[in-house]
Coordinates of C-alpha atoms in Angstrom, one line a residue:
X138 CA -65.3 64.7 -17.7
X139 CA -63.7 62.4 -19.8
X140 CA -64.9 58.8 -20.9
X141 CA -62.4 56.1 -20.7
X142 CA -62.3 52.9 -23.2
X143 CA -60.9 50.6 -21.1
X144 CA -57.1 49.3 -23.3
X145 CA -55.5 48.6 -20.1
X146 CA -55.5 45.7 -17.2
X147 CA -54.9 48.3 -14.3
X148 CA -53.3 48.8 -12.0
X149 CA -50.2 47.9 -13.8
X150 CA -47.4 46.2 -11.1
X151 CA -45.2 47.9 -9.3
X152 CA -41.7 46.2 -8.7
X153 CA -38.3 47.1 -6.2
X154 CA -35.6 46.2 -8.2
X155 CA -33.2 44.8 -5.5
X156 CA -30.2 44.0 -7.7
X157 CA -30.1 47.3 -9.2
X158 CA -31.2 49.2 -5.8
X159 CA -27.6 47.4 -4.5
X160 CA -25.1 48.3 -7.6
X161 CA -26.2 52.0 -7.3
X162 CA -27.0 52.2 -4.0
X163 CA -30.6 53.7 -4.0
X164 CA -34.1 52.0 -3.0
X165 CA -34.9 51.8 -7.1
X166 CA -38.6 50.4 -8.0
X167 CA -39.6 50.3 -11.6
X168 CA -43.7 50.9 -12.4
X169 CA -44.6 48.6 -15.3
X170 CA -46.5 50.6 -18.0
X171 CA -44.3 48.5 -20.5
X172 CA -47.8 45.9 -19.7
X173 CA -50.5 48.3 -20.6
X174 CA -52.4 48.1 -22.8
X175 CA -52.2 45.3 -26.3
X176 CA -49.5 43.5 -26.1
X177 CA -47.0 44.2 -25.7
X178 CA -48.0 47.3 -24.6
X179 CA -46.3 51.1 -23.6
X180 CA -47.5 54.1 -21.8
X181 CA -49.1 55.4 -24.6
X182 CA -52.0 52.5 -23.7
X183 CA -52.9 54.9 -21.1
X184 CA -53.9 58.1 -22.9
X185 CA -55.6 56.2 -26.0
X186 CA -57.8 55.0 -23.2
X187 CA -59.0 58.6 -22.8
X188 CA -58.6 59.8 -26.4
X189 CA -60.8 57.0 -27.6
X190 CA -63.3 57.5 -25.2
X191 CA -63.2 60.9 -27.0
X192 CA -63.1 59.9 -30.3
X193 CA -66.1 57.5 -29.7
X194 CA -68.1 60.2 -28.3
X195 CA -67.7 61.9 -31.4
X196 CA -69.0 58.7 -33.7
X197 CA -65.5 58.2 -35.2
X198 CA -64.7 55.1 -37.5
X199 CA -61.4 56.3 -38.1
X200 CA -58.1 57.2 -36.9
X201 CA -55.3 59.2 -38.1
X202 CA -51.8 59.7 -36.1
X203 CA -48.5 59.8 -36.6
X204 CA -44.5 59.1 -35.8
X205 CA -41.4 57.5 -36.4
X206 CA -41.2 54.0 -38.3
X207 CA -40.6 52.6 -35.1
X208 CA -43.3 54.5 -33.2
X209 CA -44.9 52.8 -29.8
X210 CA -47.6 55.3 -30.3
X211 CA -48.7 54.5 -33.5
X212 CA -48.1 50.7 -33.1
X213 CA -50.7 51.1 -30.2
X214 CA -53.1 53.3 -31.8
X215 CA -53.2 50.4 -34.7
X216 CA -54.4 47.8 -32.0
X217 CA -56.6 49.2 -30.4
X218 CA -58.1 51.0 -33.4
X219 CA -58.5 47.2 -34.7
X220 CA -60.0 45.9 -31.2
X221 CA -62.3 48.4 -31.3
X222 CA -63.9 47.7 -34.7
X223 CA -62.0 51.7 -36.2
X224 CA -60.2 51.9 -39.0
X225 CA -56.8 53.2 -38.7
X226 CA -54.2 55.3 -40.8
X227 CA -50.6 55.5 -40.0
X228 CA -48.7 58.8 -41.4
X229 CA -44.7 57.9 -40.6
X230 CA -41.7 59.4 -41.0
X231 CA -39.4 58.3 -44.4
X232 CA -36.2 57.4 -42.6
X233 CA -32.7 58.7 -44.3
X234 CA -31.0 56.4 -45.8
X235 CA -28.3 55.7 -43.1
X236 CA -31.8 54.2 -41.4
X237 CA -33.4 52.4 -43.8
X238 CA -37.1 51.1 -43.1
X239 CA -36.6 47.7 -42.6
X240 CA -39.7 45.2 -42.1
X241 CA -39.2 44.4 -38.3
X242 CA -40.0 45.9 -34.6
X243 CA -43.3 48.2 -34.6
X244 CA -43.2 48.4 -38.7
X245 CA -43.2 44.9 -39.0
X246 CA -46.1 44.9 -36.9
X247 CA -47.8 47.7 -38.8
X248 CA -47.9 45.6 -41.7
X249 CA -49.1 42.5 -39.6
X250 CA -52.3 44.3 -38.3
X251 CA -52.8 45.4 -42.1
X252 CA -53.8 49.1 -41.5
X253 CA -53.0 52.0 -43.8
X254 CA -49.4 53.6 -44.3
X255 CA -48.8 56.8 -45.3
X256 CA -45.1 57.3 -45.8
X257 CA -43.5 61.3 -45.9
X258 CA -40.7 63.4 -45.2
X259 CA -40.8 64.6 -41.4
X260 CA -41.3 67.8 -42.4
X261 CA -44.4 66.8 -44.6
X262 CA -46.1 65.1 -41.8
X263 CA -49.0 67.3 -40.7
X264 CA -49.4 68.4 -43.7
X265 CA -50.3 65.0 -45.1
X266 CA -52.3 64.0 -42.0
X267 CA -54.6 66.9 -42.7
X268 CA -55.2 65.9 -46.2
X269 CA -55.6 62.0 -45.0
X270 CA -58.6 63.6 -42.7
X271 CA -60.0 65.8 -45.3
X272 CA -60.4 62.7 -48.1
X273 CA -61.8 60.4 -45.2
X274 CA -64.2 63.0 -44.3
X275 CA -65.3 63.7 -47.6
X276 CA -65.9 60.2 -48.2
X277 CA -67.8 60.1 -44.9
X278 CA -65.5 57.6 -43.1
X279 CA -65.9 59.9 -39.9
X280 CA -62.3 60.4 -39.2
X281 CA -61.0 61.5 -36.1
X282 CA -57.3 62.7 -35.7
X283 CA -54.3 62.2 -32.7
X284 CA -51.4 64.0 -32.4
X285 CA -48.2 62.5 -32.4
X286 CA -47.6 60.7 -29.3
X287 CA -50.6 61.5 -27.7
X288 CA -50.5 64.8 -27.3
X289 CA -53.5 66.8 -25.8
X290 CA -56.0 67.2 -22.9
X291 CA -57.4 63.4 -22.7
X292 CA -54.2 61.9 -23.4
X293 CA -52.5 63.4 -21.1
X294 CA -55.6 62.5 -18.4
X295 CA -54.2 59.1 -18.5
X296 CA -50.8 60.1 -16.3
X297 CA -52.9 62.1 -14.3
X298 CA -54.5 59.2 -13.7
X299 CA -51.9 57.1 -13.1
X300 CA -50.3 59.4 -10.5
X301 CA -53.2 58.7 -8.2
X302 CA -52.0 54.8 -9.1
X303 CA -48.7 55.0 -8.0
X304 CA -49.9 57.0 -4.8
X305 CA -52.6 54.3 -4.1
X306 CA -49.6 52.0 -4.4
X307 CA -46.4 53.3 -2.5
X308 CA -46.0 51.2 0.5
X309 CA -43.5 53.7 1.9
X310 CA -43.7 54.9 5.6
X311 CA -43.3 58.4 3.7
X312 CA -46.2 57.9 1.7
X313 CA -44.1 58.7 -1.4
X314 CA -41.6 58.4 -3.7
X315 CA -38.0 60.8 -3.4
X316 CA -38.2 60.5 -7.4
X317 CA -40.2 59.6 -10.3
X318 CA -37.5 59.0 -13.4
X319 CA -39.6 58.8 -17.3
X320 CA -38.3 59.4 -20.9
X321 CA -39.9 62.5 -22.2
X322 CA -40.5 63.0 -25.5
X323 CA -43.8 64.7 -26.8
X324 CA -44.3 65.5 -22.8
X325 CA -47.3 64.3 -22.8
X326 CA -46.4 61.3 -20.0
X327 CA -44.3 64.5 -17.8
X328 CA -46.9 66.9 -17.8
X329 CA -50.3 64.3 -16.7
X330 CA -47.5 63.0 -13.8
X331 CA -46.9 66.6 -13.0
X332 CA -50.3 67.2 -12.8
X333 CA -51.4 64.6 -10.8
X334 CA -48.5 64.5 -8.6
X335 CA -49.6 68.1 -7.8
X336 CA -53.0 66.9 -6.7
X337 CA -51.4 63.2 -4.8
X338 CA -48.1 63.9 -4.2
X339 CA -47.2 60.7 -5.4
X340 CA -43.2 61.7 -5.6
X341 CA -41.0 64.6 -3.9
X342 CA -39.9 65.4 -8.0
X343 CA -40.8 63.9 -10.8
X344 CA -38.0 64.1 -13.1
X345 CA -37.6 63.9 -17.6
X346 CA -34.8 62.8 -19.0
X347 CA -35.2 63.9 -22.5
X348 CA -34.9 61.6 -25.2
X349 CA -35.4 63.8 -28.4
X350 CA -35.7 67.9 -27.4
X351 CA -33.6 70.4 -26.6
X352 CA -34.6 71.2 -22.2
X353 CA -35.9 74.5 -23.8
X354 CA -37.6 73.3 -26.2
X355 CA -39.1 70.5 -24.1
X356 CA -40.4 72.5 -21.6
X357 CA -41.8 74.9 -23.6
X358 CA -44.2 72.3 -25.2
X359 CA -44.7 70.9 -21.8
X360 CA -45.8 74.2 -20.4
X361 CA -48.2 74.8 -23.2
X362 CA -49.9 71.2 -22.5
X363 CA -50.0 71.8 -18.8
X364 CA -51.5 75.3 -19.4
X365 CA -54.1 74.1 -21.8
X366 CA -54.8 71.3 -19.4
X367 CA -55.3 73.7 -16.1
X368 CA -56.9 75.9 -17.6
X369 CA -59.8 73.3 -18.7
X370 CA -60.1 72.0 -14.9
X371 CA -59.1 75.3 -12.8
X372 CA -55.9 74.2 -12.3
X373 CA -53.0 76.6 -11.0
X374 CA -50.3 75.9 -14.2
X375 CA -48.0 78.3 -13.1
X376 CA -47.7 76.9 -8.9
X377 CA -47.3 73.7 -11.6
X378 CA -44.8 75.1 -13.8
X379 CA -42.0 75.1 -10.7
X380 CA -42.3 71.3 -10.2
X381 CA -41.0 70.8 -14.0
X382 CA -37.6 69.2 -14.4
X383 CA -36.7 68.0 -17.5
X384 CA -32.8 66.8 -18.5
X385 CA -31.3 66.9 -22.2
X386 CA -27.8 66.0 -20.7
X387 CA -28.0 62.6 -21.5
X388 CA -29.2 63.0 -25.1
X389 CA -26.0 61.2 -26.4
X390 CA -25.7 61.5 -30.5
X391 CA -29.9 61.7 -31.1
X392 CA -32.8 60.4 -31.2
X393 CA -33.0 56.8 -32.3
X394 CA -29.0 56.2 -32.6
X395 CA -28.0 53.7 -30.5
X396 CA -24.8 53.9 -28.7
X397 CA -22.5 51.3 -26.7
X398 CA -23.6 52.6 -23.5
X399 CA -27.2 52.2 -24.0
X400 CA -26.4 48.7 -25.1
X401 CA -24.7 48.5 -21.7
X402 CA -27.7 49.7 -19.7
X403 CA -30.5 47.2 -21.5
X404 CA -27.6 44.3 -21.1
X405 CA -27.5 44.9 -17.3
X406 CA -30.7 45.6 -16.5
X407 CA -32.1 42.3 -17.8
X408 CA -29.1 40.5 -16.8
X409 CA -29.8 42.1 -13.0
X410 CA -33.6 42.2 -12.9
X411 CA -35.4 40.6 -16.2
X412 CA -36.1 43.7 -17.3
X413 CA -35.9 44.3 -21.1
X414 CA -35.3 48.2 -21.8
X415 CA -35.4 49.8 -25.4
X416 CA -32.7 51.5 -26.9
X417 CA -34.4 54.6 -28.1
X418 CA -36.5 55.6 -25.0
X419 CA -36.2 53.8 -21.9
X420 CA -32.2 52.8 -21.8
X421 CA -31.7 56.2 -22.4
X422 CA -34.4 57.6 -19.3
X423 CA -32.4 54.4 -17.1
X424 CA -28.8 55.5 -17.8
X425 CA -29.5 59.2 -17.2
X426 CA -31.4 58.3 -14.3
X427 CA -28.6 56.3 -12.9
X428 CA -26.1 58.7 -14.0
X429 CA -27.8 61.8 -12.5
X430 CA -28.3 60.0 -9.3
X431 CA -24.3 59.0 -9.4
X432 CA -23.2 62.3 -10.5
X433 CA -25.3 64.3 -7.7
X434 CA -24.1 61.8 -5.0
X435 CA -27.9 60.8 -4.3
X436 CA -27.9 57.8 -1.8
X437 CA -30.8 55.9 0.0
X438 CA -33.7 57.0 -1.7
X439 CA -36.6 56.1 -3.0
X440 CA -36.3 56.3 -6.3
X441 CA -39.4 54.8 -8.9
X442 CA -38.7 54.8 -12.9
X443 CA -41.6 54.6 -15.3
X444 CA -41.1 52.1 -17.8
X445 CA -42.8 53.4 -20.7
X446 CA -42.3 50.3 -23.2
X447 CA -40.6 49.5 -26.3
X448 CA -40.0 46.2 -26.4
X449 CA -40.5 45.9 -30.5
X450 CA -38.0 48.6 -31.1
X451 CA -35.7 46.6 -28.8
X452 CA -36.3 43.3 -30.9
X453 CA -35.5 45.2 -34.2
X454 CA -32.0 46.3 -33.1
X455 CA -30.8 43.0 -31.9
X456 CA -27.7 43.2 -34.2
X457 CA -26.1 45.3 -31.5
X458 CA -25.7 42.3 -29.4
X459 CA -23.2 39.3 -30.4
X460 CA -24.7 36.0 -29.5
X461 CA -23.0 33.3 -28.6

C-alpha cells in the first residue's frame, strides 16, 4: 500500500463551464487540479503525494528529478521538497539558443525557492542525475531519485486516486462522464485515470491529447507504466490496454512553441470562463479537445477536461499578448 504525504487540499473543485458548453455545443466541465498542491499548483501535486510518502519511508533527505526549464514537475517537487524539510536538486534541460533560459515562469521560481540546478544537454540528463545521486549518497545525504514528470508506480497512484474523485463527484443522472480530455506527456496522469477509471468508471473514454510524443511512442510508454502498475496490484493491463486513446494530431510545430491558435484558445477561455490555460500543456489538450469534438460532430455530451496547471509557464510568455 502506498503512504500518502498529504501536498494537496482535496477534493479539488469541479466546475461546468457554461459559456464554453454554449459556443461548442457540449455539456463541458473542467476538474481543477491547476489548485493542487503549493501554489500555484498542477497535477503533478498529486503523485508527489504518493512518491513522497515513498521517499520518506525510505529516510530520504534528498531529491533529485528532472525536466524542462519550465517544468511544473520540478517546480513542484522544489516546494514541497522545501515544505517538507528535504533538500532538493533540479537537473534541467539547456535550452537552444532560439529559447534562451530567461529568469521568469517556473525558473524564476527555481531560483526564488533557492534549491540546486544542474544544467545539461537533454541528452545528458540521466546520465547526470545518476552521478548527482551517487555524490549525495556518498556523502551520506540519503538521496532519493524521481523520474521526470512523475513517472512510476506511486506517482501514478495519485490519478488512480483521483478517478475515484471525479466519480464521487459527477452529479450526472448517468453517473459518469461521456469524456475525460488531459494533456499527456510522460503518461503518467493517462495511465493512473485509465486505471482507475477501469475500477470507477468515472468516464465512457478517457481521452490524451499529446503534447510532446509521437501516438506510438506515447502509448508505448503508457503501456509499460500501466503494465508495471497491474502487475503490482493483480490488475488485468491488457482488458486496460483497449481503453487507451491517446491523440498526436494536434501537436502543432512541438513541444513548447507557441503558436497563434493556442494564444487564441488561453484568450478565450479566460475571456469566457476565468480560466487561465498554459500554452505548452493545457491550450494545447483544450484546442484538440474542442477540435476533436468539432471535427467528429460530437454534440450534447458530457464532456470533463483535466486541467493539469501551468500557470507560471503562462506568466513567462506574456509577450504573445499585446496589451492595451
Amino acid at each position: 500500500m502506498y503512504t500518502r504525504v498529504t501536498l494537496c487540499d482535496l477534493p479539488t473543485p469541479l466546475q461546468y463551464l457554461k459559456n464554453i458548453s454554449d459556443l461548442y455545443h457540449n455539456k463541458i466541465y473542467i476538474k481543477r487540479d491547476d489548485i493542487a498542491g503549493p501554489e500555484p499548483g498542477g497535477n503533478k501535486a498529486r503523485k508527489l503525494e504518493y512518491i513522497f510518502g515513498e521517499a520518506k519511508k525510505e529516510g530520504a533527505r534528498h531529491l533529485i528529478t528532472c525536466g524542462s526549464t519550465f517544468s511544473n514537475h520540478c517546480r513542484l517537487t522544489a516546494m514541497a521538497a522545501l515544505q517538507q524539510g528535504l533538500d532538493c536538486t533540479l537537473v534541467l534541460n539547456k535550452e537552444d539558443e532560439s529559447r534562451k533560459i530567461e529568469n521568469r515562469g517556473n525558473y524564476f521560481l527555481y531560483n526564488l525557492l533557492d534549491v540546486n540546478l544542474e544544467i545539461v544537454s537533454r541528452s545528458e540528463r540521466e546520465s547526470r542525475m545518476q552521478q548527482v545521486y551517487q555524490e549525495l549518497d556518498n556523502r551520506g545525504e540519503n538521496p532519493y531519485l524521481i523520474q521526470g514528470g512523475g513517472y512510476g508506480r506511486a506517482g501514478l497512484h495519485g490519478y488512480v486516486e483521483a478517478a475515484a474523485e471525479i466519480k464521487h463527484q459527477v452529479q450526472l443522472p448517468e453517473g459518469r462522464f461521456d469524456f475525460v480530455f488531459l494533456a499527456t506527456g510522460t503518461g503518467t496522469t493517462q495511465a493512473g485515470l485509465l486505471i482507475g477509471n477501469y475500477l470507477h468508471r468515472c468516464a465512457e473514454a478517457v481521452i490524451g491529447i499529446s503534447v510532446e510524443p509521437s501516438r506510438k511512442q506515447g502509448e508505448r510508454v503508457i503501456k509499460e507504466c500501466l503494465k508495471d502498475y497491474c502487475q503490482h496490484h493483480d490488475l488485468p493491463a491488457e482488458l486496460i490496454y483497449q481503453d487507451l486513446i491517446l491523440l498526436d494530431d494536434y501537436l502543432g510545430a512541438g513541444y513548447g512553441i507557441i503558436e497563434e491558435n493556442l494564444i487564441d484558445t488561453i484568450s478565450r477561455v479566460a475571456k469566457e470562463e476565468a480560466i487561465l490555460l498554459d500554452p505548452v500543456y493545457t491550450a494545447k489538450a483544450f484546442r484538440g479537445m474542442v477540435k476533436f469534438l468539432e471535427e467528429n460532430q460530437i454534440r450534447n455530451k458530457k464532456v470533463l477536461f483535466l486541467h493539469t496547471g501551468g500557470l507560471p509557464i503562462l506568466f513567462s510568455n506574456s509577450e504573445h499578448w499585446e496589451v492595451n
